[in-house]
Amino acid sequence: MASTVSAFLSGLHRNWTMLNPPAPPKEQNALKFGILGAANIAPMAFISPAQSHPGVIIYAVAARDKTRATAFAKKHSIPVVKDSYDDLLNDPEIDAIYNPLPCGLHFEWTVKALAKGKHVLLEKPSTSNVQEAETLFRHPLLSQSAKPPVLMEAFHSRFTAAFHLFLTTLDQPNISEAFAVSPIPKFIAADDNIRYDYSIAGGSILDLGTYPVSALREAFGAEPTECTEANLVPMAAPRERCDHSFDATFKFPNGGIGKIHGSLRTPVTELGFSNITVKHRPVPAPEEEDAKKEGTQVTRTRTVIFYNFMLSNHYHRIDVTDEFEVTRDSSVVKRYTRKDFKKAYTFEEMGKDANSNPYWSTYRFMLEQFVNRIHGIEGSGKFISHEDSISQARALDMIYTKSGLGPRPNSKYWTENH
């Protein structure tokens, strides 16, 4: 009972501090960031994490409506408001850009930022489709100099100690099935929300489905070879080209099956954590005592469930269940189960030498590694590579193609320049 109360109080303190992080003095060489747009995601995904990072200063913001940008800057203590996106990119004081614009604008303003020599932390999904992703992440601007700007897709969920720990529990070649679920309540996005604007790559697959698809790819450690099934629920007219809920199935190179389910219309009564369940094929377990007996074989079948993989540092649990079967002379003589429950809110908890803090949000873990990458520091070793982002976009396009809705359209800027 005492341990339960202690864990509960620790969780409350961790989450309170996550929402009210300390503000250490900024380093002399801190990177100055500019924010493109006054997006609703920016406070949680970037402004709050930056507050606790000594190497990051939020220097400026720009929005299509300067009045809105001014109000946003005042609310979040951002010292400089620019007249336009171009004005922001032209400021030599700015080292890096955070781009949380609607997906259909990602390609244009990321290319323009890279052309100005700015590092870019790009909100997911990175682009409208794989064609844009290939153009962006293989752009000459990213390879034409000895020290090109850093571009990274902001897949915050994959940077935490918990996600690292989850991956250590998997035997990737022997995964038989993985199922990832991501529910979001209906009140988050009304029917007229920009998430359902087809012209700027709207739809639940890109907005929400990108999380479970990414989780599957990480779990298998491989890219899907085919999307065998895709059932998307479209919005009512005139937004019928955008989906609000999804189910999809992938094949992976090892013969395993990956499935996703999610909705931006989940009833409050059916809400739960984002979970991924990973099942393995039976494999020999020679380390077991029974296996050391002559004529006896032992197999292990593992199931791993990672609860709350999207926002794991608020709360998570990793359940590992191993089912053993002992056979002798082709007959089953014994079965038994071994269960383990794991968690890690810092890298120290999982025995990894990398900077972290229990009050860090998933976004703060990500920001740490983005800044590390700019400075050439290894840190936790995690980085969303350019080819990773291309593969992610390709998997998302597979779903839209299989569903019949088709991939999201290229942006006007991409079309005019290619």
Tab-separated table of C-alpha atoms in Angstrom:
chain	number	residue	atom	x	y	z
A	1	MET	CA	0.000	0.000	0.000
A	2	ALA	CA	2.798	2.414	0.954
A	3	SER	CA	4.619	1.759	-2.310
A	4	THR	CA	1.410	2.399	-4.290
A	5	VAL	CA	0.834	5.725	-2.535
A	6	SER	CA	4.491	6.664	-3.057
A	7	ALA	CA	4.281	5.863	-6.777
A	8	PHE	CA	1.073	7.898	-7.089
A	9	LEU	CA	2.582	10.926	-5.352
A	10	SER	CA	5.751	10.616	-7.435
A	11	GLY	CA	3.638	10.597	-10.591
A	12	LEU	CA	1.735	13.692	-9.483
A	13	HIS	CA	4.967	15.539	-8.756
A	14	ARG	CA	6.517	14.458	-12.056
A	15	ASN	CA	3.518	15.627	-14.078
A	16	TRP	CA	3.175	18.902	-12.169
A	17	THR	CA	6.862	19.679	-12.765
A	18	MET	CA	6.496	18.667	-16.408
A	19	LEU	CA	3.800	21.303	-16.794
A	20	ASN	CA	5.745	23.846	-14.721
A	21	PRO	CA	9.389	23.110	-15.573
A	22	PRO	CA	12.305	24.932	-13.976
A	23	ALA	CA	13.972	27.674	-16.002
A	24	PRO	CA	17.757	27.383	-15.668
A	25	PRO	CA	20.019	30.234	-16.816
A	26	LYS	CA	20.636	30.174	-20.553
A	27	GLU	CA	24.088	29.246	-21.792
A	28	GLN	CA	26.210	31.857	-23.523
A	29	ASN	CA	26.090	29.914	-26.804
A	30	ALA	CA	22.394	29.025	-26.542
A	31	LEU	CA	20.663	28.533	-29.885
A	32	LYS	CA	18.143	31.212	-30.833
A	33	PHE	CA	14.943	29.731	-32.263
A	34	GLY	CA	12.207	31.286	-34.342
A	35	ILE	CA	8.707	29.813	-34.477
A	36	LEU	CA	6.766	29.709	-37.741
A	37	GLY	CA	3.138	30.316	-36.860
A	38	ALA	CA	1.217	30.640	-33.616
A	39	ALA	CA	0.085	27.012	-33.619
A	40	ASN	CA	-1.828	25.494	-30.726
A	41	ILE	CA	0.703	22.662	-30.459
A	42	ALA	CA	3.671	25.012	-29.964
A	43	PRO	CA	3.348	25.666	-26.183
A	44	MET	CA	3.363	21.976	-25.249
A	45	ALA	CA	5.627	20.721	-28.023
A	46	PHE	CA	8.290	23.424	-28.000
A	47	ILE	CA	7.849	26.440	-25.727
A	48	SER	CA	7.580	24.527	-22.447
A	49	PRO	CA	10.473	22.141	-23.279
A	50	ALA	CA	12.623	25.087	-24.353
A	51	GLN	CA	12.022	26.780	-21.016
A	52	SER	CA	13.932	24.029	-19.198
A	53	HIS	CA	16.708	23.689	-21.794
A	54	PRO	CA	19.704	25.912	-20.981
A	55	GLY	CA	20.850	25.734	-24.603
A	56	VAL	CA	17.656	27.063	-26.190
A	57	ILE	CA	16.263	30.598	-26.410
A	58	ILE	CA	12.926	31.290	-28.074
A	59	TYR	CA	13.817	34.529	-29.791
A	60	ALA	CA	11.064	35.301	-32.307
A	61	VAL	CA	7.723	34.306	-33.776
A	62	ALA	CA	5.843	35.125	-36.973
A	63	ALA	CA	2.300	34.344	-38.080
A	64	ARG	CA	0.108	35.156	-41.071
A	65	ASP	CA	-1.783	37.510	-38.765
A	66	LYS	CA	0.697	39.757	-36.960
A	67	THR	CA	-1.908	40.680	-34.358
A	68	ARG	CA	-2.175	37.027	-33.438
A	69	ALA	CA	1.606	36.671	-33.399
A	70	THR	CA	1.886	39.659	-31.063
A	71	ALA	CA	-0.652	38.205	-28.646
A	72	PHE	CA	1.110	34.829	-28.813
A	73	ALA	CA	4.490	36.447	-28.125
A	74	LYS	CA	3.125	38.381	-25.162
A	75	LYS	CA	1.545	35.296	-23.637
A	76	HIS	CA	4.732	33.235	-23.963
A	77	SER	CA	7.336	35.967	-23.308
A	78	ILE	CA	8.829	35.846	-26.805
A	79	PRO	CA	10.820	39.072	-27.293
A	80	VAL	CA	10.578	39.556	-31.072
A	81	VAL	CA	7.571	39.505	-33.406
A	82	LYS	CA	8.318	39.431	-37.115
A	83	ASP	CA	6.139	40.841	-39.887
A	84	SER	CA	6.129	37.634	-41.933
A	85	TYR	CA	7.576	34.149	-42.233
A	86	ASP	CA	10.158	35.450	-44.700
A	87	ASP	CA	11.126	38.206	-42.285
A	88	LEU	CA	11.717	35.566	-39.609
A	89	LEU	CA	13.900	33.448	-41.880
A	90	ASN	CA	15.938	36.458	-42.982
A	91	ASP	CA	16.963	37.366	-39.418
A	92	PRO	CA	20.666	36.476	-38.978
A	93	GLU	CA	20.181	36.303	-35.201
A	94	ILE	CA	18.085	33.150	-35.581
A	95	ASP	CA	19.951	29.829	-35.585
A	96	ALA	CA	17.065	27.382	-35.841
A	97	ILE	CA	13.399	27.145	-36.753
A	98	TYR	CA	10.547	25.241	-35.179
A	99	ASN	CA	7.971	24.549	-37.901
A	100	PRO	CA	4.514	23.555	-36.578
A	101	LEU	CA	2.602	24.884	-39.599
A	102	PRO	CA	-0.148	22.761	-41.208
A	103	CYS	CA	1.337	19.759	-42.981
A	104	GLY	CA	0.645	21.139	-46.448
A	105	LEU	CA	2.945	24.077	-45.689
A	106	HIS	CA	5.809	22.040	-44.217
A	107	PHE	CA	7.704	21.468	-47.443
A	108	GLU	CA	7.738	25.084	-48.589
A	109	TRP	CA	8.801	26.733	-45.356
A	110	THR	CA	11.295	24.040	-44.400
A	111	VAL	CA	13.089	24.341	-47.745
A	112	LYS	CA	13.104	28.132	-47.417
A	113	ALA	CA	14.512	27.867	-43.878
A	114	LEU	CA	17.253	25.449	-44.961
A	115	ALA	CA	18.142	27.812	-47.816
A	116	LYS	CA	18.805	30.482	-45.178
A	117	GLY	CA	21.100	28.096	-43.309
A	118	LYS	CA	18.665	27.492	-40.438
A	119	HIS	CA	18.386	24.212	-38.573
A	120	VAL	CA	14.785	22.951	-38.639
A	121	LEU	CA	12.785	20.976	-36.116
A	122	LEU	CA	9.844	19.947	-38.291
A	123	GLU	CA	6.546	18.827	-36.818
A	124	LYS	CA	5.248	15.459	-37.898
A	125	PRO	CA	4.078	14.378	-40.315
A	126	SER	CA	7.014	15.815	-42.171
A	127	THR	CA	5.311	16.336	-45.541
A	128	SER	CA	2.069	15.736	-47.416
A	129	ASN	CA	3.293	12.542	-49.114
A	130	VAL	CA	6.375	10.470	-49.895
A	131	GLN	CA	7.118	12.435	-53.084
A	132	GLU	CA	7.564	15.607	-51.055
A	133	ALA	CA	9.475	13.707	-48.352
A	134	GLU	CA	12.000	12.363	-50.853
A	135	THR	CA	12.508	15.835	-52.302
A	136	LEU	CA	12.896	17.448	-48.884
A	137	PHE	CA	15.088	14.944	-47.061
A	138	ARG	CA	17.365	14.361	-50.057
A	139	HIS	CA	17.606	18.046	-50.874
A	140	PRO	CA	21.076	19.298	-51.931
A	141	LEU	CA	20.883	21.888	-49.138
A	142	LEU	CA	21.382	19.031	-46.678
A	143	SER	CA	24.614	17.799	-48.222
A	144	GLN	CA	26.266	20.586	-50.172
A	145	SER	CA	28.438	21.929	-47.350
A	146	ALA	CA	30.825	20.439	-44.792
A	147	LYS	CA	28.391	21.306	-42.010
A	148	PRO	CA	24.853	21.465	-43.424
A	149	PRO	CA	21.871	22.544	-41.345
A	150	VAL	CA	20.208	19.885	-39.201
A	151	LEU	CA	16.704	18.832	-40.223
A	152	MET	CA	14.697	16.451	-38.064
A	153	GLU	CA	11.085	15.314	-37.999
A	154	ALA	CA	9.676	15.905	-34.511
A	155	PHE	CA	8.713	12.354	-33.520
A	156	HIS	CA	8.824	13.104	-29.817
A	157	SER	CA	7.339	9.776	-28.656
A	158	ARG	CA	10.388	7.819	-29.837
A	159	PHE	CA	13.010	9.714	-27.797
A	160	THR	CA	12.138	8.743	-24.237
A	161	ALA	CA	13.901	6.304	-21.957
A	162	ALA	CA	10.667	4.298	-21.897
A	163	PHE	CA	10.673	3.838	-25.672
A	164	HIS	CA	14.337	2.789	-25.554
A	165	LEU	CA	13.472	0.282	-22.812
A	166	PHE	CA	10.504	-1.069	-24.771
A	167	LEU	CA	12.735	-1.835	-27.759
A	168	THR	CA	15.168	-3.796	-25.559
A	169	THR	CA	12.369	-6.223	-24.642
A	170	LEU	CA	11.730	-7.201	-28.271
A	171	ASP	CA	13.214	-10.017	-30.329
A	172	GLN	CA	12.599	-8.285	-33.655
A	173	PRO	CA	13.312	-11.141	-36.111
A	174	ASN	CA	10.791	-13.293	-34.250
A	175	ILE	CA	7.905	-10.832	-33.946
A	176	SER	CA	4.758	-12.424	-35.362
A	177	GLU	CA	2.245	-9.632	-34.797
A	178	ALA	CA	2.064	-6.083	-33.471
A	179	PHE	CA	-1.033	-4.006	-32.882
A	180	ALA	CA	-0.882	-0.271	-32.123
A	181	VAL	CA	-3.867	1.779	-30.975
A	182	SER	CA	-4.198	5.577	-30.735
A	183	PRO	CA	-7.523	7.066	-29.576
A	184	ILE	CA	-8.266	10.803	-29.510
A	185	PRO	CA	-11.585	12.292	-28.264
A	186	LYS	CA	-13.931	14.005	-30.690
A	187	PHE	CA	-13.844	17.365	-28.897
A	188	ILE	CA	-10.172	17.832	-29.867
A	189	ALA	CA	-11.049	18.524	-33.517
A	190	ALA	CA	-14.390	19.941	-34.688
A	191	ASP	CA	-15.615	19.208	-38.205
A	192	ASP	CA	-14.219	22.492	-39.532
A	193	ASN	CA	-10.754	21.909	-38.003
A	194	ILE	CA	-7.802	22.238	-40.388
A	195	ARG	CA	-7.063	18.555	-39.703
A	196	TYR	CA	-9.836	17.897	-42.229
A	197	ASP	CA	-8.656	20.284	-44.953
A	198	TYR	CA	-7.641	18.080	-47.878
A	199	SER	CA	-5.763	20.900	-49.646
A	200	ILE	CA	-3.208	21.036	-46.822
A	201	ALA	CA	-2.900	17.255	-46.345
A	202	GLY	CA	-5.750	16.768	-43.897
A	203	GLY	CA	-6.939	13.424	-42.560
A	204	SER	CA	-6.541	11.261	-39.470
A	205	ILE	CA	-3.836	9.017	-40.962
A	206	LEU	CA	-1.348	11.867	-41.252
A	207	ASP	CA	-2.511	13.648	-38.100
A	208	LEU	CA	-2.849	10.670	-35.727
A	209	GLY	CA	-2.103	7.483	-37.646
A	210	THR	CA	1.490	8.573	-38.038
A	211	TYR	CA	2.054	7.588	-34.375
A	212	PRO	CA	0.979	3.926	-34.505
A	213	VAL	CA	2.590	3.474	-37.936
A	214	SER	CA	5.876	4.772	-36.550
A	215	ALA	CA	5.529	2.527	-33.496
A	216	LEU	CA	5.077	-0.528	-35.732
A	217	ARG	CA	8.134	0.343	-37.795
A	218	GLU	CA	10.230	0.788	-34.655
A	219	ALA	CA	8.930	-2.450	-33.138
A	220	PHE	CA	9.723	-4.567	-36.207
A	221	GLY	CA	12.948	-2.665	-36.891
A	222	ALA	CA	12.004	-2.848	-40.562
A	223	GLU	CA	9.821	-1.267	-43.224
A	224	PRO	CA	6.459	-2.698	-44.260
A	225	THR	CA	6.460	-4.415	-47.630
A	226	GLU	CA	2.741	-4.033	-48.259
A	227	CYS	CA	-0.441	-2.560	-46.841
A	228	THR	CA	-2.903	-5.439	-47.186
A	229	GLU	CA	-5.945	-3.734	-45.724
A	230	ALA	CA	-6.997	-0.141	-45.066
A	231	ASN	CA	-10.419	0.845	-43.820
A	232	LEU	CA	-10.734	4.594	-43.384
A	233	VAL	CA	-13.915	6.335	-42.263
A	234	PRO	CA	-14.377	9.535	-44.294
A	235	MET	CA	-15.805	12.786	-43.056
A	236	ALA	CA	-19.197	13.920	-44.282
A	237	ALA	CA	-19.349	16.156	-47.363
A	238	PRO	CA	-17.740	18.512	-48.222
A	239	ARG	CA	-14.759	16.986	-46.362
A	240	GLU	CA	-15.260	13.448	-47.625
A	241	ARG	CA	-11.692	13.235	-48.995
A	242	CYS	CA	-10.431	13.324	-45.402
A	243	ASP	CA	-10.747	10.469	-42.902
A	244	HIS	CA	-11.464	10.688	-39.185
A	245	SER	CA	-10.875	7.045	-38.155
A	246	PHE	CA	-8.745	4.206	-39.419
A	247	ASP	CA	-7.801	0.532	-39.355
A	248	ALA	CA	-4.930	-0.777	-41.438
A	249	THR	CA	-2.789	-3.897	-41.767
A	250	PHE	CA	0.807	-4.211	-42.976
A	251	LYS	CA	3.081	-7.094	-43.916
A	252	PHE	CA	6.711	-6.937	-42.734
A	253	PRO	CA	9.819	-8.628	-44.198
A	254	ASN	CA	10.033	-11.284	-41.453
A	255	GLY	CA	6.506	-12.465	-42.275
A	256	GLY	CA	5.010	-10.617	-39.323
A	257	ILE	CA	1.776	-8.649	-39.420
A	258	GLY	CA	1.370	-5.104	-38.106
A	259	LYS	CA	-2.014	-3.561	-37.427
A	260	ILE	CA	-3.127	-0.071	-36.404
A	261	HIS	CA	-6.369	1.371	-35.145
A	262	GLY	CA	-7.247	4.925	-34.215
A	263	SER	CA	-9.772	7.701	-34.361
A	264	LEU	CA	-10.169	11.430	-33.928
A	265	ARG	CA	-13.790	10.654	-33.042
A	266	THR	CA	-13.320	8.363	-30.025
A	267	PRO	CA	-16.225	8.607	-27.548
A	268	VAL	CA	-15.094	9.767	-24.117
A	269	THR	CA	-16.442	6.530	-22.632
A	270	GLU	CA	-14.038	4.517	-24.829
A	271	LEU	CA	-10.886	6.554	-24.289
A	272	GLY	CA	-7.715	4.857	-23.144
A	273	PHE	CA	-3.968	4.992	-23.523
A	274	SER	CA	-2.130	4.695	-26.802
A	275	ASN	CA	-0.876	1.106	-26.600
A	276	ILE	CA	1.218	-1.245	-28.676
A	277	THR	CA	1.035	-4.999	-28.165
A	278	VAL	CA	3.824	-7.106	-29.669
A	279	LYS	CA	3.553	-10.887	-29.947
A	280	HIS	CA	6.461	-13.194	-30.754
A	281	ARG	CA	6.821	-16.618	-32.296
A	282	PRO	CA	7.877	-19.488	-30.008
A	283	VAL	CA	11.676	-19.694	-29.756
A	284	PRO	CA	14.021	-22.121	-27.970
A	285	ALA	CA	14.819	-21.197	-24.359
A	286	PRO	CA	18.027	-23.149	-23.612
A	287	GLU	CA	18.734	-20.962	-20.565
A	288	GLU	CA	15.834	-22.545	-18.646
A	289	GLU	CA	16.665	-25.264	-16.086
A	290	ASP	CA	14.356	-27.812	-17.719
A	291	ALA	CA	16.171	-27.381	-21.038
A	292	LYS	CA	19.359	-28.713	-19.478
A	293	LYS	CA	17.786	-32.128	-18.946
A	294	GLU	CA	18.548	-34.726	-21.596
A	295	GLY	CA	15.808	-35.142	-24.185
A	296	THR	CA	13.939	-32.046	-23.011
A	297	GLN	CA	13.177	-28.900	-25.010
A	298	VAL	CA	11.809	-25.604	-23.753
A	299	THR	CA	10.251	-22.884	-25.891
A	300	ARG	CA	9.366	-19.341	-24.918
A	301	THR	CA	6.584	-17.223	-26.432
A	302	ARG	CA	6.802	-13.548	-25.488
A	303	THR	CA	4.146	-10.839	-25.463
A	304	VAL	CA	5.039	-7.206	-24.716
A	305	ILE	CA	2.502	-4.446	-24.084
A	306	PHE	CA	3.676	-0.823	-23.940
A	307	TYR	CA	0.991	1.352	-22.383
A	308	ASN	CA	0.911	5.045	-23.339
A	309	PHE	CA	3.723	4.957	-25.887
A	310	MET	CA	2.758	8.378	-27.294
A	311	LEU	CA	3.209	10.303	-24.029
A	312	SER	CA	5.178	7.845	-21.956
A	313	ASN	CA	6.791	10.255	-19.517
A	314	HIS	CA	3.420	11.304	-18.145
A	315	TYR	CA	2.826	7.648	-17.310
A	316	HIS	CA	3.699	4.309	-18.861
A	317	ARG	CA	4.069	0.633	-18.136
A	318	ILE	CA	5.753	-2.109	-20.124
A	319	ASP	CA	4.370	-5.587	-19.438
A	320	VAL	CA	6.505	-8.538	-20.526
A	321	THR	CA	4.836	-11.949	-20.416
A	322	ASP	CA	6.842	-15.080	-21.271
A	323	GLU	CA	4.943	-18.334	-21.705
A	324	PHE	CA	7.117	-21.453	-21.517
A	325	GLU	CA	6.344	-24.909	-22.833
A	326	VAL	CA	8.435	-27.937	-21.833
A	327	THR	CA	8.371	-30.996	-24.106
A	328	ARG	CA	9.940	-34.411	-23.787
A	329	ASP	CA	9.659	-37.065	-26.480
A	330	SER	CA	7.313	-34.769	-28.419
A	331	SER	CA	4.890	-34.537	-25.482
A	332	VAL	CA	4.168	-31.413	-23.458
A	333	VAL	CA	5.092	-32.122	-19.844
A	334	LYS	CA	4.832	-28.637	-18.349
A	335	ARG	CA	3.716	-25.101	-19.036
A	336	TYR	CA	4.452	-22.017	-16.964
A	337	THR	CA	4.347	-18.239	-17.258
A	338	ARG	CA	6.734	-15.548	-16.106
A	339	LYS	CA	5.661	-11.885	-15.941
A	340	ASP	CA	7.700	-8.722	-15.560
A	341	PHE	CA	6.649	-5.076	-15.368
A	342	LYS	CA	9.093	-2.403	-16.478
A	343	LYS	CA	9.281	1.386	-16.532
A	344	ALA	CA	11.947	4.038	-17.049
A	345	TYR	CA	11.393	7.784	-16.728
A	346	THR	CA	15.111	8.531	-17.124
A	347	PHE	CA	17.963	6.850	-18.951
A	348	GLU	CA	19.679	6.325	-15.616
A	349	GLU	CA	16.794	4.054	-14.550
A	350	MET	CA	17.534	1.720	-17.467
A	351	GLY	CA	21.304	1.838	-17.001
A	352	LYS	CA	22.027	4.095	-19.961
A	353	ASP	CA	24.525	6.940	-19.743
A	354	ALA	CA	22.601	9.867	-21.227
A	355	ASN	CA	21.286	13.124	-19.814
A	356	SER	CA	17.613	13.071	-18.777
A	357	ASN	CA	15.257	14.061	-15.989
A	358	PRO	CA	12.016	12.465	-14.747
A	359	TYR	CA	10.078	15.703	-15.286
A	360	TRP	CA	11.053	15.886	-18.954
A	361	SER	CA	8.146	15.495	-21.336
A	362	THR	CA	8.499	13.434	-24.502
A	363	TYR	CA	9.042	16.734	-26.326
A	364	ARG	CA	11.833	17.710	-23.950
A	365	PHE	CA	13.643	14.426	-24.616
A	366	MET	CA	13.353	15.180	-28.327
A	367	LEU	CA	14.588	18.765	-28.002
A	368	GLU	CA	17.622	17.517	-26.072
A	369	GLN	CA	18.636	15.311	-28.965
A	370	PHE	CA	17.939	17.917	-31.632
A	371	VAL	CA	20.260	20.374	-29.870
A	372	ASN	CA	22.797	17.590	-29.296
A	373	ARG	CA	22.789	16.848	-33.012
A	374	ILE	CA	23.457	20.485	-33.891
A	375	HIS	CA	26.431	20.520	-31.505
A	376	GLY	CA	27.728	17.102	-32.599
A	377	ILE	CA	26.972	15.441	-29.244
A	378	GLU	CA	25.917	11.771	-29.116
A	379	GLY	CA	23.545	12.015	-26.145
A	380	SER	CA	21.094	9.085	-26.117
A	381	GLY	CA	22.036	8.266	-29.699
A	382	LYS	CA	18.488	8.719	-30.966
A	383	PHE	CA	17.840	10.740	-34.108
A	384	ILE	CA	15.089	10.550	-36.724
A	385	SER	CA	17.166	10.114	-39.858
A	386	HIS	CA	16.183	11.541	-43.207
A	387	GLU	CA	15.620	8.081	-44.684
A	388	ASP	CA	13.510	7.187	-41.654
A	389	SER	CA	11.205	10.118	-42.395
A	390	ILE	CA	10.964	9.126	-46.058
A	391	SER	CA	10.058	5.559	-45.081
A	392	GLN	CA	7.435	6.860	-42.661
A	393	ALA	CA	5.840	8.961	-45.401
A	394	ARG	CA	5.882	5.972	-47.738
A	395	ALA	CA	4.046	3.806	-45.186
A	396	LEU	CA	1.394	6.498	-44.702
A	397	ASP	CA	0.919	6.745	-48.468
A	398	MET	CA	0.503	2.949	-48.601
A	399	ILE	CA	-2.547	3.251	-46.350
A	400	TYR	CA	-4.147	6.054	-48.337
A	401	THR	CA	-3.515	4.239	-51.613
A	402	LYS	CA	-4.971	0.954	-50.350
A	403	SER	CA	-8.008	2.726	-48.893
A	404	GLY	CA	-8.955	4.324	-52.209
A	405	LEU	CA	-8.840	7.866	-50.801
A	406	GLY	CA	-5.406	8.327	-52.347
A	407	PRO	CA	-2.282	10.042	-50.958
A	408	ARG	CA	-2.557	13.667	-49.884
A	409	PRO	CA	-1.892	16.195	-52.682
A	410	ASN	CA	1.437	17.875	-53.315
A	411	SER	CA	1.618	21.416	-52.025
A	412	LYS	CA	1.331	24.319	-54.433
A	413	TYR	CA	4.957	25.251	-53.731
A	414	TRP	CA	6.217	21.739	-54.559
A	415	THR	CA	4.155	21.647	-57.761
A	416	GLU	CA	5.407	25.036	-58.920
A	417	ASN	CA	9.047	24.066	-58.368
A	418	HIS	CA	9.094	20.517	-59.738
